[in-house]
Tab-separated table of C-alpha atoms in Angstrom:
chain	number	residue	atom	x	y	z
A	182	UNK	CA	-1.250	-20.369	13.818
A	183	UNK	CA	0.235	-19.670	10.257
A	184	UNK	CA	-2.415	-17.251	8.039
A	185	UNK	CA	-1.239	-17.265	4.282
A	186	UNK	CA	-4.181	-14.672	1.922
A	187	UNK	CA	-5.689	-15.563	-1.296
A	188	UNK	CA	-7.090	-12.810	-2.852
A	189	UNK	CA	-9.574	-15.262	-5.064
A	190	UNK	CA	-11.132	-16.796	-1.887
A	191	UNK	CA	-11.227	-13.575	-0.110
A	192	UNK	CA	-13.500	-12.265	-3.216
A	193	UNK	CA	-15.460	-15.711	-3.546
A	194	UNK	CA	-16.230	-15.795	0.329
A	195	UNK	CA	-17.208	-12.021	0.279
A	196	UNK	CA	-18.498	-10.899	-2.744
A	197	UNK	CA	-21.925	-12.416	-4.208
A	198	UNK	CA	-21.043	-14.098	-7.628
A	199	UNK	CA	-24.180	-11.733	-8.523
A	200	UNK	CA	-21.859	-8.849	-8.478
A	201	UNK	CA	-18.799	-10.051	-9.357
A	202	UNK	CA	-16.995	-8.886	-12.359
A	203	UNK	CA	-15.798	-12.286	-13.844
A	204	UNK	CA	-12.853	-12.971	-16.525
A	205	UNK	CA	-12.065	-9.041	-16.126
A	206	UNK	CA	-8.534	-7.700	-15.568
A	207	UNK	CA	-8.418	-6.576	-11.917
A	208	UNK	CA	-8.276	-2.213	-11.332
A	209	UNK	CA	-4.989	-1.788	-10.645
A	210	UNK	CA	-2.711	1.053	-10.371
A	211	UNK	CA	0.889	1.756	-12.709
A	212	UNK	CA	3.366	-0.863	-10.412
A	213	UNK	CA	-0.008	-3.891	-11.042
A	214	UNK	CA	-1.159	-3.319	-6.900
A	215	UNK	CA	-4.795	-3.978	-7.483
A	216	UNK	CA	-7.065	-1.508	-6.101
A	217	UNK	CA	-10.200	-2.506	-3.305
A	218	UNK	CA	-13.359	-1.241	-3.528
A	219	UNK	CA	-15.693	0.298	-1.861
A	220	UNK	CA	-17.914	-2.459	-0.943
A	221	UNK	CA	-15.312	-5.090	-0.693
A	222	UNK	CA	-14.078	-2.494	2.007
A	223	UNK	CA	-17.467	-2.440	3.566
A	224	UNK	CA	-18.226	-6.010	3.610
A	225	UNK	CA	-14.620	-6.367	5.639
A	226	UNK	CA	-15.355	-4.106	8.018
A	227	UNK	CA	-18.891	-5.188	8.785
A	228	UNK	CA	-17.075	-9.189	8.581
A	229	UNK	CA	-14.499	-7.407	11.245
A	230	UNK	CA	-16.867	-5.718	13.315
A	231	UNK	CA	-19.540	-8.528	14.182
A	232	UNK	CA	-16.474	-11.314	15.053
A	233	UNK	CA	-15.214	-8.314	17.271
A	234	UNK	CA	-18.609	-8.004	19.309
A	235	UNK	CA	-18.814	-11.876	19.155
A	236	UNK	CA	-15.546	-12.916	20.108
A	237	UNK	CA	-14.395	-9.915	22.013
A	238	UNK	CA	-11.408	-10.108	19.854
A	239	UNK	CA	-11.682	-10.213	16.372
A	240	UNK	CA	-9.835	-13.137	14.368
A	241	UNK	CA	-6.855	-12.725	12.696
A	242	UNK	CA	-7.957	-13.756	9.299
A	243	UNK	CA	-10.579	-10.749	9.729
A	244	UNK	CA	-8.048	-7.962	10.877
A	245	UNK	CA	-5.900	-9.106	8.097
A	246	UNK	CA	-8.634	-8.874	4.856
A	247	UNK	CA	-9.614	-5.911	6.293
A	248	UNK	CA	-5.817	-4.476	6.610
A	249	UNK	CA	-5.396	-5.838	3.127
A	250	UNK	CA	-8.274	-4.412	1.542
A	251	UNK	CA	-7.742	-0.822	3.317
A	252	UNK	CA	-4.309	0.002	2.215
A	253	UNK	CA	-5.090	-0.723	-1.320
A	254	UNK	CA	-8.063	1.102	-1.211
A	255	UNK	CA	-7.800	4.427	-3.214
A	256	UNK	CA	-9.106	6.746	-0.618
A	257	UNK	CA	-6.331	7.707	0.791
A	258	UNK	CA	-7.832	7.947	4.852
A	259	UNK	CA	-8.765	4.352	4.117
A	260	UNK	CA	-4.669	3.701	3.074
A	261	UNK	CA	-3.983	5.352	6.596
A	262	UNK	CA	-6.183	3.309	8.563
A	263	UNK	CA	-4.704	0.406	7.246
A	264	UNK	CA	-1.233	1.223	7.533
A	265	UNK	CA	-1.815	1.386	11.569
A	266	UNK	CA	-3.953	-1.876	11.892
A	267	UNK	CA	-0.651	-3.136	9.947
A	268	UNK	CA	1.803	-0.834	12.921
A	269	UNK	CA	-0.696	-2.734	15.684
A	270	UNK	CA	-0.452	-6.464	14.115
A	271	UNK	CA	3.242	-5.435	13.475
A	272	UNK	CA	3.802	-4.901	16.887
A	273	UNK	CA	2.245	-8.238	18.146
A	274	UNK	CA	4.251	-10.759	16.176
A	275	UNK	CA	3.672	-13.753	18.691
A	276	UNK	CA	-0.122	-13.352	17.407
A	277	UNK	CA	0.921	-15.764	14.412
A	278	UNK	CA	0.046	-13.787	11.611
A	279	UNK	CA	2.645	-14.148	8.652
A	280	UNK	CA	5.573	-11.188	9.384
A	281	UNK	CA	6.372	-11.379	5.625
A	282	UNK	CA	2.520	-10.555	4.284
A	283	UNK	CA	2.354	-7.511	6.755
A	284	UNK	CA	5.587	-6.210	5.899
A	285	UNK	CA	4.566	-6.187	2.231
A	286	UNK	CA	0.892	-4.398	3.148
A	287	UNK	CA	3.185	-2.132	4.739
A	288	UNK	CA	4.818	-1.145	1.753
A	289	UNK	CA	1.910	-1.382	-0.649
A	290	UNK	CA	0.406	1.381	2.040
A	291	UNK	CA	3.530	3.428	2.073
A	292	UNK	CA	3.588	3.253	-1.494
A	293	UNK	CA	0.300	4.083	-1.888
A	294	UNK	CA	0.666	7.408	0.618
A	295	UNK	CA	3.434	8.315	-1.761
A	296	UNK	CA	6.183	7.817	1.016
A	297	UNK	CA	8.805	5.907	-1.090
A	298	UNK	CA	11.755	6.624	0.388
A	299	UNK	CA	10.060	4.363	3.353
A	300	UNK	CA	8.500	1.852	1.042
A	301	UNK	CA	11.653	1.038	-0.418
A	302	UNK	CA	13.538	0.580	2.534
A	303	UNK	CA	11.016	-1.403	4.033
A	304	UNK	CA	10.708	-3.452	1.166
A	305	UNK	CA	14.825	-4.211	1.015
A	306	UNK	CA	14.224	-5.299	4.723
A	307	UNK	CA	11.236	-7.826	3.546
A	308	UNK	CA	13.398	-9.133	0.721
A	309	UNK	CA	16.320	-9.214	2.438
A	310	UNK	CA	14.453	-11.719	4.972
A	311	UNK	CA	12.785	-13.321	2.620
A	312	UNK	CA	15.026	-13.202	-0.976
A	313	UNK	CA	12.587	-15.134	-3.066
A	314	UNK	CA	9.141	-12.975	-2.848
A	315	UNK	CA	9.010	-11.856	-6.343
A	316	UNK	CA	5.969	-9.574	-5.585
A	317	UNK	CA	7.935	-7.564	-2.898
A	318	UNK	CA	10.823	-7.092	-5.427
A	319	UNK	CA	8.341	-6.172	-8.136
A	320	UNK	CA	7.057	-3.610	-6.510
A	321	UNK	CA	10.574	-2.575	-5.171
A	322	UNK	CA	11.752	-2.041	-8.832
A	323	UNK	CA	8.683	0.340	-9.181
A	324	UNK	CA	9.162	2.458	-6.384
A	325	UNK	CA	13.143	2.615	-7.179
A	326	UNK	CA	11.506	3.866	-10.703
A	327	UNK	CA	9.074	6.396	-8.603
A	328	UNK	CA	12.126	7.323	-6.132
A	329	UNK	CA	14.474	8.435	-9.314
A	330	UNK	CA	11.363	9.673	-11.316
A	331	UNK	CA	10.476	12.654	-7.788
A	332	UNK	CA	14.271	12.999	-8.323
A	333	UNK	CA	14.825	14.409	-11.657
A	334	UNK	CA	11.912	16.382	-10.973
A	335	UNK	CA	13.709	17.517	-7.632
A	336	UNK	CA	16.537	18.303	-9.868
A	337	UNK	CA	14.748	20.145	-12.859
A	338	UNK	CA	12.941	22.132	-10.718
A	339	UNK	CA	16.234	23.234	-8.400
A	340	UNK	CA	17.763	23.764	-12.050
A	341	UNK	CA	14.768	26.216	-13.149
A	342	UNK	CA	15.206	28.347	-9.781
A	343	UNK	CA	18.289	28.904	-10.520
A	344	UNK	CA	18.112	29.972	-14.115
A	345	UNK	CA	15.676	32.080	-12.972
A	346	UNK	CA	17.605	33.748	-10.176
A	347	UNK	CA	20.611	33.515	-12.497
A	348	UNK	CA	19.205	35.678	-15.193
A	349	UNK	CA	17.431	38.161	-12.236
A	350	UNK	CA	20.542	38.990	-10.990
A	351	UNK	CA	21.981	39.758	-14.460
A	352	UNK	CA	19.748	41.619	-15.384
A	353	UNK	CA	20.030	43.535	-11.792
A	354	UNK	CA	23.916	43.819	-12.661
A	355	UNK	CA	23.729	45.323	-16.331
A	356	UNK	CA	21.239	46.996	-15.433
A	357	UNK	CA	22.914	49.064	-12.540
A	358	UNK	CA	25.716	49.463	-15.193
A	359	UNK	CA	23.951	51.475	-17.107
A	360	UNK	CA	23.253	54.469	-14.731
């Protein structure tokens, strides 16, 4: 069974037109990753709970939307609980679900946890694999972006403490001079 998502019918089969915000730019965060809400999150869960007491197992169109809309959720224990529904589908790959689309929630998640370093590499793995997912290398060239932004920081910072211990232990040296 192959399982492709599309956001649009995700929000047409779950949210009531009622409530939904038409013709208005999606919330999304600096790299374009469009943020879930609250009761998009809710409505998945409930969707993932009932086909779980009526099926024993729930589908995998229903583990998925719920994965998807958990990791890029802005609460970040809602980011962890969808990174390890992704680990658990991950680790069942003969379930049909499409590899590629996990990988890539994987990432957003890791991304969104602040965990770069991992997001990136699993994101060379996905595009490596699959070479012509623009959205995985989009957000690649982001997090490379984040990755060297947390190290110039790294750097500036390291380059402070030392000034700072620099000019404590001259001052320590001229001033023992002195006496």
């Amino acid at each position: 069974m192959s399982f492709s998502f599309d956001l649009h019918s995700l929000v047409s089969r779950y949210i009531p037109s009622s409530i939904r915000r038409e013709r208005q730019a999606p919330d999304t965060d600096s790299a374009g990753i469009p943020f879930s809400n609250q009761d998009d999150i809710d409505a998945l869960r409930r969707d993932y709970e009932e086909k779980t007491r009526s099926a024993q197992d729930p589908t995998l169109e229903s583990c998925f939307n719920y994965c998807w809309a958990l990791v890029h959720s802005r609460n970040k224990t809602d980011v962890i609980l969808g990174l390890q529904l992704v680990e658990a589908l991950l680790s069942h790959p003969e379930d049909g679900l499409n590899h590629r689309e996990l990988l890539y929630l994987k990432a957003v998640g890791l991304y969104r946890r602040g965990e770069n370093l991992d997001a990136r590499q699993t994101l060379k793995e996905l595009i490596e694999a699959h070479p012509d997912f623009r959205q995985a290398e989009t957000l690649l060239e982001h997090v490379e972006s984040e990755v060297v932004k947390d190290g110039i920081v790294g750097l500036t910072a390291g380059a402070a403490i030392l000034g700072v211990v620099t000019t404590v232990a001259i001052a320590a040296a001229s001033g023992s001079r002195k006496r």
